[in-house]
Steps between C-alpha positions, in 0.01 A plus 500: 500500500602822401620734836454878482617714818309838565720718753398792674547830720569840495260747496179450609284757277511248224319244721813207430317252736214525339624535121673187623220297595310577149807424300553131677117447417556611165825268429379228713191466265778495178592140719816691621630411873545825681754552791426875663857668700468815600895613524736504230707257669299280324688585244813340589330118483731297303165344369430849362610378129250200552177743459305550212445853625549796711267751594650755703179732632787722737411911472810701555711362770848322476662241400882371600715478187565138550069451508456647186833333287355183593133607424668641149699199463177302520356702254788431256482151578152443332239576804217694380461849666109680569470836522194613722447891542758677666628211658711422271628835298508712836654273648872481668549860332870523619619153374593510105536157488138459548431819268659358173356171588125658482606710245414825621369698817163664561571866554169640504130484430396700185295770548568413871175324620199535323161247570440285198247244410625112494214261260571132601402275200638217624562424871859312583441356808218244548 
């Protein structure tokens, strides 16, 4: 079976815990086994290059540099890597490493924050 591990932290305005929780539902009903950590140590788990994916849900914060080579060299090594909101490109904004690996860095929202309307046409999550 196919492993995916969801990790999570940092700031709390983007409700991690909860974006979390509805991500494991979401991957768990694609038949994927979820493992939850909620530190990058996780990280640093040999088993790391075992995964089928990361999904790193972490607002701001840090990360050691050691945390996020191995997380990188995961990456590299053919585990998939989910973005989810800013928990992945505003994340770890002082660690390049991580930067180049995402590909870029949120800097801001356009037009700063505006209210918009979201149509679902197909729900994701049973």
């Amino acid at each position: 079976m196919r492993e995916a591990m969801i990790v999570w932290g940092g700031w709390p305005g983007h409700d991690p815990d909860l974006c979390a929780s509805m991500i494991r539902r979401l991957a768990e009903s694609r038949r994927l086994r979820v493992r939850i950590e909620t530190t990058t140590e996780a990280f640093l788990d040999p088993a790391l290059k075992n995964l089928s994916l990361i999904i790193p849900i972490y607002t701001m914060s840090k990360i050691e540099k050691p945390e996020a080579l191995a997380l990188c060299d995961a990456v590299k090594s053919g585990v998939g890597l989910a973005g989810h909101h800013g928990g992945m490109c505003d994340a770890f904004r002082d660690n390049v490493d991580y930067q180049f690996m995402c590909g870029g860095k949120w800097v801001a929202h356009p037009g700063n924050i505006i209210d918009y309307k979201v149509d679902v046409t197909r729900p994701m999550i049973p």
